PDB file of C-alpha atoms in Angstrom:
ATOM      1  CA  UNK A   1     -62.715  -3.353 -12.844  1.00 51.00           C
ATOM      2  CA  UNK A   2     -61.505   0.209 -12.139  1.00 53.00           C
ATOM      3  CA  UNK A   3     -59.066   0.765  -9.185  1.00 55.00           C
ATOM      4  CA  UNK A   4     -59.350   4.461  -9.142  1.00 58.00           C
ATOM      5  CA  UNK A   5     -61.717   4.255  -6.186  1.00 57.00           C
ATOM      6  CA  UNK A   6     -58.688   2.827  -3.689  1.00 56.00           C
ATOM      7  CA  UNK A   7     -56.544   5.520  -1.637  1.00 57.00           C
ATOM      8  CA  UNK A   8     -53.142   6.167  -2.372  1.00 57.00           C
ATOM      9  CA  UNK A   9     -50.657   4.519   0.315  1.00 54.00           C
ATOM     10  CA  UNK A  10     -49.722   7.071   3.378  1.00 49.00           C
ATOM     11  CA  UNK A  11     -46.295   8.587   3.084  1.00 57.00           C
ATOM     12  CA  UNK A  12     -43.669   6.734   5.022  1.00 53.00           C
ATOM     13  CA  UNK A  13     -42.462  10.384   6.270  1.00 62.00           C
ATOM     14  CA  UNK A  14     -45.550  11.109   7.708  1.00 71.00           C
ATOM     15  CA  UNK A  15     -43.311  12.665  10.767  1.00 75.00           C
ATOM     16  CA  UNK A  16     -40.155  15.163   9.919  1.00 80.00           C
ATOM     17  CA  UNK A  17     -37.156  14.164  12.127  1.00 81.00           C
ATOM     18  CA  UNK A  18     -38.246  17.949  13.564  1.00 82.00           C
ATOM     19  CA  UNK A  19     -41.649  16.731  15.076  1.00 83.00           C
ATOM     20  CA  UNK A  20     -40.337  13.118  16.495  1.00 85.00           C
ATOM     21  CA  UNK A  21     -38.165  14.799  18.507  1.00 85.00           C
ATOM     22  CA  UNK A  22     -40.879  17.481  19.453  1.00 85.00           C
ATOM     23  CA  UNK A  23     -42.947  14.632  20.607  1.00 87.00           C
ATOM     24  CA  UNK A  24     -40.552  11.950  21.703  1.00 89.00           C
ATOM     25  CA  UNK A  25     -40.713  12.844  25.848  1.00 89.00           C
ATOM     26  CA  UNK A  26     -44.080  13.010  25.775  1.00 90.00           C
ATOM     27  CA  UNK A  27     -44.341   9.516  23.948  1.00 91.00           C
ATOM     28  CA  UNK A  28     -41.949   7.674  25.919  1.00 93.00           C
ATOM     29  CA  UNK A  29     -43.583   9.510  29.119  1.00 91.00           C
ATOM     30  CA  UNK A  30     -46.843   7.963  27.800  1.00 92.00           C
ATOM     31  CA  UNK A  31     -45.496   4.557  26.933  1.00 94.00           C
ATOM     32  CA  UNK A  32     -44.028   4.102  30.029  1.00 94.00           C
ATOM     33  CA  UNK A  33     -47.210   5.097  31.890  1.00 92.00           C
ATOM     34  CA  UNK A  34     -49.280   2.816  29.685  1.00 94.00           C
ATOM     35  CA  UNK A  35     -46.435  -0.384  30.173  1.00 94.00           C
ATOM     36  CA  UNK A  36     -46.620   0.691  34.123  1.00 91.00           C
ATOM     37  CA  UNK A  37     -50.565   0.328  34.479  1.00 91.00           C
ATOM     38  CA  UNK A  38     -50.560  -2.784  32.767  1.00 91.00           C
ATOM     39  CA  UNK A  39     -47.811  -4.382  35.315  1.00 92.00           C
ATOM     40  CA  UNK A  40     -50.351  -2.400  38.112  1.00 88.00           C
ATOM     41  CA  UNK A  41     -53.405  -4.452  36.725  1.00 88.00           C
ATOM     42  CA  UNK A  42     -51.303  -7.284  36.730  1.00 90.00           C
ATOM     43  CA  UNK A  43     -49.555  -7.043  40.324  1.00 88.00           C
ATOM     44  CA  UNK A  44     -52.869  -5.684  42.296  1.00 85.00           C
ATOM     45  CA  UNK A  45     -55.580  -7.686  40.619  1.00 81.00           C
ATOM     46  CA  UNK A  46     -54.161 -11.230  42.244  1.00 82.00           C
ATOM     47  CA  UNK A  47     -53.517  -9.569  45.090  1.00 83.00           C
ATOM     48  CA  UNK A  48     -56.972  -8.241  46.371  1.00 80.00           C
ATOM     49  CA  UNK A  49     -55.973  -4.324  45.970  1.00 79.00           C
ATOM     50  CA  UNK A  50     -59.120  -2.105  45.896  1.00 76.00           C
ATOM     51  CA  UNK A  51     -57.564   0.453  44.143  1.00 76.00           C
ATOM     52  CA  UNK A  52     -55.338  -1.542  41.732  1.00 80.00           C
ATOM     53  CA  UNK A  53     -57.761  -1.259  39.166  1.00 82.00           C
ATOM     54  CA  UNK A  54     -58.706   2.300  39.840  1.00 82.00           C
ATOM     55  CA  UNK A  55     -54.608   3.148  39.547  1.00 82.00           C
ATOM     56  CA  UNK A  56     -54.213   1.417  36.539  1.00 86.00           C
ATOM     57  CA  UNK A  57     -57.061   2.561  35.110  1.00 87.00           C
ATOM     58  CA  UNK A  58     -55.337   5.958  35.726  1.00 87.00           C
ATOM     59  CA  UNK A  59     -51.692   5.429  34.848  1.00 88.00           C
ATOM     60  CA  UNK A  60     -53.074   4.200  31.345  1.00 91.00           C
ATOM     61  CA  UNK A  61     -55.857   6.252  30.107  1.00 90.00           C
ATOM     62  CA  UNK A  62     -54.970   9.879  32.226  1.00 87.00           C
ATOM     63  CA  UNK A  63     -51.266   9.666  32.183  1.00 90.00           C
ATOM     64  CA  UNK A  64     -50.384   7.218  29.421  1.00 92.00           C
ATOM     65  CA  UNK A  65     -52.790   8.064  26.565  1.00 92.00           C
ATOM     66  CA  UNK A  66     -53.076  11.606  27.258  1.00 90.00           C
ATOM     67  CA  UNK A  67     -49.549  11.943  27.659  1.00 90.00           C
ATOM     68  CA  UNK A  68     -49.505  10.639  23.669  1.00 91.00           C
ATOM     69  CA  UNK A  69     -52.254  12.467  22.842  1.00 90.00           C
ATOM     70  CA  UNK A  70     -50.205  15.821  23.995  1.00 88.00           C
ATOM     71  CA  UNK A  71     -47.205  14.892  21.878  1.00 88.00           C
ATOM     72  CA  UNK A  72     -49.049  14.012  18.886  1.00 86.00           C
ATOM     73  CA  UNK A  73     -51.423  17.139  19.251  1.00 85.00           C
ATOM     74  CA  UNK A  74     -48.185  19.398  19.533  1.00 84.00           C
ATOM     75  CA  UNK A  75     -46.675  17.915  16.636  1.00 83.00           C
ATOM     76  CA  UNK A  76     -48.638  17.511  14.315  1.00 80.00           C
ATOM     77  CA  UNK A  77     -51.631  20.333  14.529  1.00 81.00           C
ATOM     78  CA  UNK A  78     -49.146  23.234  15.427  1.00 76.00           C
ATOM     79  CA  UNK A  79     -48.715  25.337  13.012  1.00 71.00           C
ATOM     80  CA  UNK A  80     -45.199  24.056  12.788  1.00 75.00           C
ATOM     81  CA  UNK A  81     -43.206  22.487  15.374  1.00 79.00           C
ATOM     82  CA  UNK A  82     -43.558  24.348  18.764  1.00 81.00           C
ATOM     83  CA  UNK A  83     -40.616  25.882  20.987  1.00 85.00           C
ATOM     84  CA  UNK A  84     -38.918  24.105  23.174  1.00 85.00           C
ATOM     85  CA  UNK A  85     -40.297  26.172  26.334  1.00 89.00           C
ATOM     86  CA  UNK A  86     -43.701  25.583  25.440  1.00 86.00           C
ATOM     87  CA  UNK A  87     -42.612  21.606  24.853  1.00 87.00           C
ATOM     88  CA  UNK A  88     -41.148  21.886  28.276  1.00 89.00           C
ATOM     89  CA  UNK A  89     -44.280  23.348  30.396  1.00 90.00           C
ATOM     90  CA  UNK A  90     -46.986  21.820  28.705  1.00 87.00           C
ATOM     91  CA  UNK A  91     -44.503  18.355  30.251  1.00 87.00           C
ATOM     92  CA  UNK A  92     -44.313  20.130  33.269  1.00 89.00           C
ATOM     93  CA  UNK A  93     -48.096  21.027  33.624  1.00 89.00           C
ATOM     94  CA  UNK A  94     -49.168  17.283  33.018  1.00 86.00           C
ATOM     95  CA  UNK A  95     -46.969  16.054  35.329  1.00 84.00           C
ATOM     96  CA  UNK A  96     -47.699  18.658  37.922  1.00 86.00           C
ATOM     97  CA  UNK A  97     -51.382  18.244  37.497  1.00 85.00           C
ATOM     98  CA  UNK A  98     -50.939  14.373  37.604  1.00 81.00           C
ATOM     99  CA  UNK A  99     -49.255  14.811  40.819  1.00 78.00           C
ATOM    100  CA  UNK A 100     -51.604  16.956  42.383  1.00 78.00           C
ATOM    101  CA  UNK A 101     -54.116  14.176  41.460  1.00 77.00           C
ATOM    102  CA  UNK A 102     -52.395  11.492  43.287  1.00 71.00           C
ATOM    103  CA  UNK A 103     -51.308  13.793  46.710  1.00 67.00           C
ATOM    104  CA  UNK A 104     -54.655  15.729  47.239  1.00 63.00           C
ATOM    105  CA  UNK A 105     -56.564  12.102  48.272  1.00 61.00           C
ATOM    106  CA  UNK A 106     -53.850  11.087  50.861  1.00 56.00           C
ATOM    107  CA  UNK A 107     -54.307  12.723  54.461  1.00 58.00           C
ATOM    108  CA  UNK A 108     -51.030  14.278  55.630  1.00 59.00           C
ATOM    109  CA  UNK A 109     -49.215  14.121  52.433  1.00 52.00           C
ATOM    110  CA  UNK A 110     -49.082  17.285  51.682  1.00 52.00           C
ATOM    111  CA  UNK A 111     -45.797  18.548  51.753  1.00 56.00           C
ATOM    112  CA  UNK A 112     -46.309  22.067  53.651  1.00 53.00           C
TER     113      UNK A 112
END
């Protein structure tokens, strides 16, 4: 029986040392969103929070994946790896727009 049919294995350097570190802040930005909703689930679910779900839901999938979705997308579909002022507002832009997301619902939190 012929083996030529099976893939080769993927190359351990599938990341340069140049793209982890063009990624890394968004991935630990992501995995700490992702660890935080799951505590969230955990914490409101017992207690009878309405919205516990609803904010975990959000930390994980909005913040958390998309945050590692970002880095990945950045470093490895870019033409090569991508400055380190783009790196910085693209951070910046989630974060503002995740922001936004959570102020604009609460009456009288808006700081002006």
């Amino acid at each position: 029986m012929s083996h030529e049919h099976f893939l080769e294995p993927p190359d351990p350097a599938l990341l340069t040392a140049a793209q982890w570190r063009a990624m890394r802040a968004f991935v630990i930005l992501g995995a700490i969103a992702i660890i935080a909703g799951g505590l969230m689930a955990a914490i409101t679910r017992p207690a009878g929070v309405a919205a516990g779900a609803w904010v975990a839901a959000y930390l994980v999938l909005v913040v958390g994946v998309a945050q590692l979705g970002l880095g990945l997308g950045q470093a490895l579909l870019a033409g090569g790896v991508t400055s380190l002022a783009y790196r910085r507002g693209s951070l910046r832009s989630s974060i503002s727009a995740t922001s936004a997301s959570w102020w604009a619902p609460l009456p009288g939190s808006w700081p002006w």
